[in-house]
Amino acid sequence: MKRVAFITGATSGFGRAAALRFAEAGWSLVLCGRREERLKQLEEELAATTAVHCVVLDVRDADAVNQAVSALPGAFKRVHALINNAGLALAAKPAQQAVLQDWHTMIDTNVTGLVNVTHALLPTLIETGQGATIVNIGSIAGHWPYPGSHVYGASKAFVKQFSYKLRCDLLGTGVRVTDLAPGIAETEFTLVRTGGDQAASDALYSTTTPLSATDIAEQMLYIATLPAHININRLEVMPTRQAWSAFAIDRDP
């Protein structure tokens, strides 16, 4: 039986790249996302390569998540890798200028959505046992603060700590958990964060060499295919051309 990867947020960015990479490696796929048309396009693209089961799903809806997991067809029920990728950043301005609804949306997606999917699939992953893997997509923002990261960074700090706590509780089950924390990567991420400002998105990635979605998908597959006795607790990945900056200091004129 083929190994099965359950990927959330599969319609773009890291999730779509993960679908392509895991399919190339011979995995069967459960692909989840909110955009039905994109899911259908991805399914058609991968149908000749591997078995694909698509689910139009908003991870914020716990009942819908539970129903989707319960309704998995037989060939997809034994999940070997959960890729908790669904997430977003909004409100790139300072906290005092942020819209409260944007904060709620980030919390509901990045925290509640991740918790919903993880809780629904834990019994399946534990049943799979040795080598089963949870990859939670965090961010360097969950560890390193920077202006404008407020709730987004806090939500990714939750991802990091939730991953660590899961490791503690899953000890002895054979299920592995990794917080995969990318740095700057060129995807639709910034376009979403800036409310569709293409110029702002282009400016962020121009004149440097950011990570690509494919780079991160490669790390996901690496983590999921390690020997069963190895667990990477946290993998922070930045492009060579990105590093940390000095502390900001407020000075008198």
C-alpha positions as MATLAB code, in Angstrom:
seq = 'MKRVAFITGATSGFGRAAALRFAEAGWSLVLCGRREERLKQLEEELAATTAVHCVVLDVRDADAVNQAVSALPGAFKRVHALINNAGLALAAKPAQQAVLQDWHTMIDTNVTGLVNVTHALLPTLIETGQGATIVNIGSIAGHWPYPGSHVYGASKAFVKQFSYKLRCDLLGTGVRVTDLAPGIAETEFTLVRTGGDQAASDALYSTTTPLSATDIAEQMLYIATLPAHININRLEVMPTRQAWSAFAIDRDP';
ca = [
       0.000    0.000    0.000;
       1.271    3.465   -0.911;
       2.042    5.969    1.809;
      -0.565    8.720    2.120;
       0.127   12.421    2.702;
      -2.699   14.632    3.972;
      -1.921   18.212    2.905;
      -3.894   21.290    3.952;
      -3.739   24.559    2.050;
      -2.884   22.577   -1.067;
      -4.137   25.079   -3.643;
      -1.118   27.405   -3.600;
       2.354   28.072   -2.251;
       4.004   25.483   -0.036;
       0.946   23.220   -0.109;
       0.782   22.978   -3.870;
       4.522   22.442   -4.101;
       4.242   19.700   -1.483;
       1.530   17.966   -3.499;
       3.746   17.963   -6.578;
       6.835   16.746   -4.695;
       5.103   13.987   -2.726;
       3.356   12.804   -5.893;
       6.704   12.659   -7.663;
       8.001   10.525   -4.786;
       5.120    8.080   -5.229;
       2.862    9.035   -2.332;
      -0.930    9.013   -2.532;
      -2.435   12.375   -1.653;
      -5.338   13.841    0.269;
      -5.417   17.478   -0.826;
      -7.454   20.038    1.089;
      -8.202   23.648    0.281;
     -10.982   26.183    0.053;
     -10.708   26.892   -3.681;
     -12.494   24.088   -5.494;
     -11.412   25.114   -8.987;
      -7.741   25.070   -8.033;
      -8.131   21.696   -6.342;
      -9.691   20.237   -9.483;
      -6.870   21.633  -11.610;
      -4.283   20.125   -9.281;
      -6.067   16.773   -9.257;
      -6.107   16.718  -13.060;
      -2.414   17.609  -13.122;
      -1.466   14.770  -10.767;
      -4.007   12.093  -11.766;
      -1.598   10.366  -14.124;
       1.134   10.297  -11.471;
      -0.572    9.090   -8.302;
      -3.878    8.539   -6.522;
      -5.453   11.806   -5.387;
      -8.439   12.523   -3.143;
      -9.464   16.188   -3.001;
     -11.553   17.786   -0.263;
     -12.931   21.320   -0.416;
     -12.317   22.263    3.190;
     -12.049   25.257    5.487;
      -9.841   24.058    8.331;
     -11.458   26.567   10.679;
     -14.640   24.458   10.633;
     -14.045   21.620   13.111;
     -17.194   19.711   12.117;
     -16.233   19.838    8.442;
     -12.714   18.662    9.257;
     -13.998   15.708   11.288;
     -16.442   14.791    8.546;
     -13.719   14.945    5.883;
     -11.437   12.659    7.878;
     -14.241   10.210    8.656;
     -15.219   10.065    4.977;
     -11.754    9.292    3.607;
     -11.948    6.444    1.061;
     -10.339    3.169    2.070;
      -7.117    3.683    0.115;
      -6.559    7.033    1.839;
      -7.556    6.211    5.416;
      -4.115    5.209    6.663;
      -2.368    8.582    6.712;
       1.410    8.471    7.038;
       2.165   12.213    6.913;
       0.076   15.195    7.920;
       1.300   18.440    6.377;
      -0.367   21.208    8.369;
       0.263   23.944    5.831;
      -2.967   25.988    5.765;
      -2.247   29.449    7.118;
      -1.881   33.091    6.238;
      -0.601   36.479    7.322;
      -2.665   39.647    7.235;
      -2.306   43.181    8.556;
       1.315   43.916    7.689;
       1.084   47.337    9.338;
       1.908   48.005   13.016;
      -0.436   46.501   15.602;
      -1.983   49.869   16.435;
      -3.113   50.174   12.824;
      -4.361   46.610   12.410;
      -7.980   45.632   11.807;
      -9.213   43.338   14.580;
     -10.907   40.971   12.118;
      -7.545   40.333   10.459;
      -6.162   39.237   13.825;
      -9.126   36.907   14.343;
      -8.708   35.430   10.865;
      -5.049   34.639   11.503;
      -5.810   33.033   14.863;
      -8.725   31.044   13.452;
      -6.658   29.730   10.531;
      -3.110   29.422   11.865;
      -4.044   28.179   15.336;
      -7.603   26.837   15.426;
      -7.409   25.308   11.958;
      -4.159   23.530   12.714;
      -5.579   22.220   15.990;
      -8.764   21.013   14.269;
      -6.932   18.979   11.644;
      -4.356   17.595   14.057;
      -6.985   16.457   16.551;
      -9.035   14.769   13.828;
      -6.060   12.842   12.421;
      -4.210   11.888   15.608;
      -6.001    8.521   15.987;
      -5.135    7.626   12.391;
      -1.502    8.672   12.742;
      -1.132    6.757   16.004;
      -2.623    3.695   14.339;
      -0.083    4.072   11.518;
       2.622    4.172   14.180;
       6.336    4.027   13.425;
       7.338    6.602   10.827;
       4.065    8.542   10.889;
       4.884   12.234   10.682;
       3.262   15.566   11.459;
       4.890   18.540    9.761;
       3.541   21.822   11.093;
       4.438   24.815    8.944;
       5.665   27.503   11.284;
       7.797   30.526   10.474;
      10.923   32.287   11.619;
       8.391   34.872   12.859;
       7.438   32.382   15.568;
      10.895   32.731   17.073;
      12.368   36.015   15.830;
      10.232   39.165   16.277;
      10.066   41.887   13.668;
       7.814   44.939   13.145;
       4.372   44.122   11.799;
       4.438   40.444   12.779;
       2.257   40.873   15.913;
      -0.503   38.216   15.720;
       1.051   36.369   12.783;
       4.293   35.847   14.685;
       2.393   34.937   17.837;
       0.355   32.352   15.934;
       3.555   30.774   14.607;
       5.009   30.751   18.113;
       1.955   28.691   19.011;
       2.798   26.307   16.161;
       6.298   25.864   17.570;
       5.157   25.214   21.129;
       2.233   23.022   20.067;
       4.671   20.907   18.064;
       6.929   20.505   21.093;
       4.035   19.567   23.370;
       2.728   17.034   20.856;
       6.164   15.428   20.864;
       5.870   14.939   24.609;
       2.388   13.412   24.459;
       3.137   11.192   21.462;
       6.255    9.671   22.988;
       6.015    5.917   22.559;
       3.522    6.022   19.674;
       6.122    6.247   16.916;
       4.531    9.471   15.594;
       7.024   12.222   14.822;
       6.366   15.980   14.947;
       8.342   18.771   13.311;
       7.950   22.536   13.303;
       9.218   23.526    9.843;
       9.953   27.254   10.012;
      10.766   28.997    6.703;
      12.246   32.430    6.262;
      11.482   34.669    3.324;
       9.988   32.643    0.489;
       8.453   33.858   -2.755;
       4.853   32.642   -2.915;
       1.397   34.252   -2.842;
       1.986   34.818    0.888;
       2.944   38.510    0.639;
       0.266   39.200   -1.949;
      -2.333   37.950    0.542;
      -0.724   39.806    3.424;
      -0.750   43.128    1.574;
      -4.324   42.752    0.374;
      -3.349   42.091   -3.238;
      -0.662   44.758   -3.581;
       1.449   43.208   -6.351;
       3.988   46.044   -6.291;
       4.639   45.538   -2.575;
       4.995   41.801   -3.094;
       7.399   42.267   -5.994;
       9.465   44.797   -4.031;
       9.974   42.381   -1.137;
      11.500   39.685   -3.330;
      13.363   41.826   -5.861;
      17.158   42.232   -5.783;
      17.600   39.175   -3.537;
      17.272   35.403   -3.704;
      14.388   34.165   -1.531;
      13.414   30.580   -0.896;
      10.907   28.996   -3.259;
       7.874   26.867   -2.454;
       9.744   23.950   -4.002;
      12.615   24.443   -1.550;
      10.237   24.039    1.391;
       8.392   21.097   -0.182;
      11.742   19.329   -0.483;
      12.266   19.775    3.261;
       8.784   18.398    3.986;
       9.524   15.230    2.022;
      12.937   14.899    3.662;
      11.375   15.069    7.128;
       8.612   12.602    6.249;
      10.989   10.033    4.759;
      13.676    9.957    7.426;
      14.260    6.603    9.149;
      11.515    6.004   11.701;
      13.840    6.443   14.682;
      14.735   10.045   13.749;
      12.651   13.104   14.705;
      13.587   16.658   13.740;
      11.970   18.815   16.406;
      12.345   22.105   14.565;
      13.850   22.938   11.194;
      14.432   26.652   10.558;
      15.253   27.375    6.924;
      16.310   30.753    5.571;
      17.856   31.763    2.260;
      21.573   32.427    2.405;
      20.878   36.089    1.712;
      18.699   36.532    4.801;
      19.980   36.932    8.362;
      19.106   38.759   11.580;
      19.335   42.472   12.184;
      20.459   44.606   15.098;
      18.072   45.632   17.872;
      15.964   48.682   17.075;
      16.503   51.614   19.468;
      14.282   54.672   19.843;
      16.499   57.758   20.093;
      15.908   61.437   20.734;
      16.136   63.689   17.668;
];
